[in-house]
Short mmCIF file of C-alpha atoms in Angstrom, two decimals:
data_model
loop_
_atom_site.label_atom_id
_atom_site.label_comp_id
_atom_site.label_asym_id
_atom_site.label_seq_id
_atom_site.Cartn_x
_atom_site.Cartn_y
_atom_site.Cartn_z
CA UNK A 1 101.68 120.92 84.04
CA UNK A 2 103.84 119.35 87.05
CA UNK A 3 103.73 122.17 88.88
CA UNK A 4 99.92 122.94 88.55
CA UNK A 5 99.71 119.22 89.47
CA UNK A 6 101.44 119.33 92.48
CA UNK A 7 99.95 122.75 93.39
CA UNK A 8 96.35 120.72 93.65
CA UNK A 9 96.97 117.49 94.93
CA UNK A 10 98.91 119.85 97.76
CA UNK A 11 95.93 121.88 98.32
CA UNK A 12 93.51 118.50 98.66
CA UNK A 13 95.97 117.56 101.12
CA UNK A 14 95.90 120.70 103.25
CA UNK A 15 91.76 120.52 102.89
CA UNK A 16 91.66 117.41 104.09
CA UNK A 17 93.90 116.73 106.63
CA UNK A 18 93.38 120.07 107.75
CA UNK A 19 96.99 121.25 107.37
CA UNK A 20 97.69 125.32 107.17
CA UNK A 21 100.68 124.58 105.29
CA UNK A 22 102.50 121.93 103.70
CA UNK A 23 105.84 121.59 101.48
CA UNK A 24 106.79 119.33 98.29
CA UNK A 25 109.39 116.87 99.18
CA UNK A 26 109.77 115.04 95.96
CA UNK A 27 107.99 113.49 93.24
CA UNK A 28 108.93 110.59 90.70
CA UNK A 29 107.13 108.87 87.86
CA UNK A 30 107.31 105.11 88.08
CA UNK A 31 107.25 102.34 85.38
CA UNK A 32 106.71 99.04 86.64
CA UNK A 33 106.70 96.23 83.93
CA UNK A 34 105.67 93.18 83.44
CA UNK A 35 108.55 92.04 81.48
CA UNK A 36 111.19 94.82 83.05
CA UNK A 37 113.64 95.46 80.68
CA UNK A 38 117.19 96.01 81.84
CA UNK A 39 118.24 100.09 80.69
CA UNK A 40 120.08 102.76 82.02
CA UNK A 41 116.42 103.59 84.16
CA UNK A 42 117.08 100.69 86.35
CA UNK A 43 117.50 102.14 90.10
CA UNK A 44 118.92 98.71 91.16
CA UNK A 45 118.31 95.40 89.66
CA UNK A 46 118.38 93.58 93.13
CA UNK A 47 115.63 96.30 94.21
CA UNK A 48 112.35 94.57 94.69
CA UNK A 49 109.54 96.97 94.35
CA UNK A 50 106.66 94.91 95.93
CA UNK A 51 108.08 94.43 99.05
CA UNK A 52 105.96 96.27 102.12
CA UNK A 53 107.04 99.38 103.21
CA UNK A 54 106.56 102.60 105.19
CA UNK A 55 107.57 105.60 102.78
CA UNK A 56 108.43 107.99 106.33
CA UNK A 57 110.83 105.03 106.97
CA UNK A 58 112.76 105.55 103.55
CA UNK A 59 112.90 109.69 104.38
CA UNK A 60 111.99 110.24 107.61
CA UNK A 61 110.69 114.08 106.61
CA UNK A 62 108.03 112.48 104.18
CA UNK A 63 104.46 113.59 105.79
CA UNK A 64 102.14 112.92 103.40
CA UNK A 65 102.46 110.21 99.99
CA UNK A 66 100.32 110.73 97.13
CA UNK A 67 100.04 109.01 93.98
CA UNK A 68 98.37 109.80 90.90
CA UNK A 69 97.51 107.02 88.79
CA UNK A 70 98.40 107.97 84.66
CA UNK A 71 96.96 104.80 83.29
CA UNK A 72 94.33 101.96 84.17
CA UNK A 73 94.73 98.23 85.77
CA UNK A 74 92.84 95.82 83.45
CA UNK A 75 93.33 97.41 80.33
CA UNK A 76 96.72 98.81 79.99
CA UNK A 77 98.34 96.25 82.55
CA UNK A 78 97.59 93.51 85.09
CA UNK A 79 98.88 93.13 88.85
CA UNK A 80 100.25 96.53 90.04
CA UNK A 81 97.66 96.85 92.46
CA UNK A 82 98.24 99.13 95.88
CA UNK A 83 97.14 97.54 98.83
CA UNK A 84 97.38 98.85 102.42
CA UNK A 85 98.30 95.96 104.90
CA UNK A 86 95.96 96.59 108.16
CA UNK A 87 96.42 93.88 110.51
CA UNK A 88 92.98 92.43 110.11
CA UNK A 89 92.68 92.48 106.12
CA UNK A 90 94.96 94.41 103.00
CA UNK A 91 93.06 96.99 101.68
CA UNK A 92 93.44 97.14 98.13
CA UNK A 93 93.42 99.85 95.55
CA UNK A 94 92.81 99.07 92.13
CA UNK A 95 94.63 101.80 89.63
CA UNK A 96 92.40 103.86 87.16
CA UNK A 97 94.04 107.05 85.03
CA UNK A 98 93.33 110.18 86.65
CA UNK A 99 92.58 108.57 90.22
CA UNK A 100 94.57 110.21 93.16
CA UNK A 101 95.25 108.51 96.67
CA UNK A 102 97.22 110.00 99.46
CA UNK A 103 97.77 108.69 103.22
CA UNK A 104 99.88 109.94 105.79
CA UNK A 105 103.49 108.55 105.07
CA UNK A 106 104.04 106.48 108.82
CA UNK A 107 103.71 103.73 109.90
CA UNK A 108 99.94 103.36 110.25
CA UNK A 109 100.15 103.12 106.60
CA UNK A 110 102.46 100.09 105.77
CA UNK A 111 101.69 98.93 101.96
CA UNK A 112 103.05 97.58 98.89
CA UNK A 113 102.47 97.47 95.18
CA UNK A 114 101.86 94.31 93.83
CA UNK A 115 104.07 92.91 91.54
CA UNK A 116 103.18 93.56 87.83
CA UNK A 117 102.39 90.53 85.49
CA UNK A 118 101.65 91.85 82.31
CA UNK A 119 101.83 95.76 80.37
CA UNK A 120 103.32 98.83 81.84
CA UNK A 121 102.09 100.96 85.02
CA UNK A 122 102.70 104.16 85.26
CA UNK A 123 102.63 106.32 88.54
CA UNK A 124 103.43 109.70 89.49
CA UNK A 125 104.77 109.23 93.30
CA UNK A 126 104.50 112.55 95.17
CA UNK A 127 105.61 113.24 98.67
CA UNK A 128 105.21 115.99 101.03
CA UNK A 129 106.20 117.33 104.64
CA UNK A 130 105.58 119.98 107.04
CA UNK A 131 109.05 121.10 107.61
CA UNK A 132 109.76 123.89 105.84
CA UNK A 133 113.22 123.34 106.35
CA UNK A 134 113.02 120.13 104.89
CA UNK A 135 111.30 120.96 101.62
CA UNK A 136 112.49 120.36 98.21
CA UNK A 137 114.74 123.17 96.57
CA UNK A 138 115.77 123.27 93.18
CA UNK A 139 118.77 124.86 93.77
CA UNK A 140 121.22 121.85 93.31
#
């Protein structure tokens, strides 16, 4: 199911950014809670999720971001919005199961997730480049 998943969000990415090729460079599903509890899952409890960022400035071969949305703001949890931050207004995306966005991963796109108040949100984060030299190998 991952794979096929990756497979077609790769492919919408290619058809519309015109790309003749382009390579997985990670993925992760994200839980964001309202109430976070404190488990062996935490990455770092200093880490502060909502704060704006550039995902090519985290690893600079990330090309293209893409996130696929697994459950719905409003119903299943509150805050957790995306929202791109354009210098004349934030551009915000409100999360609905099943809904992909993707963006180029530079600087042009500088965002954040807003901070969850209430229920769970669920995410899976997806990253490509167009290095094949920099792809993702499962040979670790």
């Amino acid at each position: 199911l991952f794979q096929m998943l990756m497979s077609k969000v790769k492919l919408q990415l290619m058809d519309d950014f015109g790309l003749d090729v382009i390579y997985d460079s990670g993925a992760l599903l994200t839980r964001l809670e309202g109430e976070p509890r404190h488990d062996e899952w935490d990455v770092d409890p200093r880490h502060i999720y909502w704060n704006p960022h550039v995902d090519k400035a985290n690893i600079p071969t990330y090309d293209y971001s893409a996130l696929l949305y697994l459950n719905t703001h409003g119903s299943d949890f509150e805050g957790g919005e995306f929202a791109f931050l354009d210098d004349d207004a934030d551009r915000i995306v409100s999360p609905r199961a099943g809904r992909l966005l993707y963006f180029t991963s530079g600087p042009e796109n500088l965002h954040q997730v807003r901070e969850v108040t209430r229920g769970t949100r669920y995410v899976l984060a997806m990253w490509f480049t167009c290095s094949k030299a920099d792809r993702y190998s499962n040979e670790d």
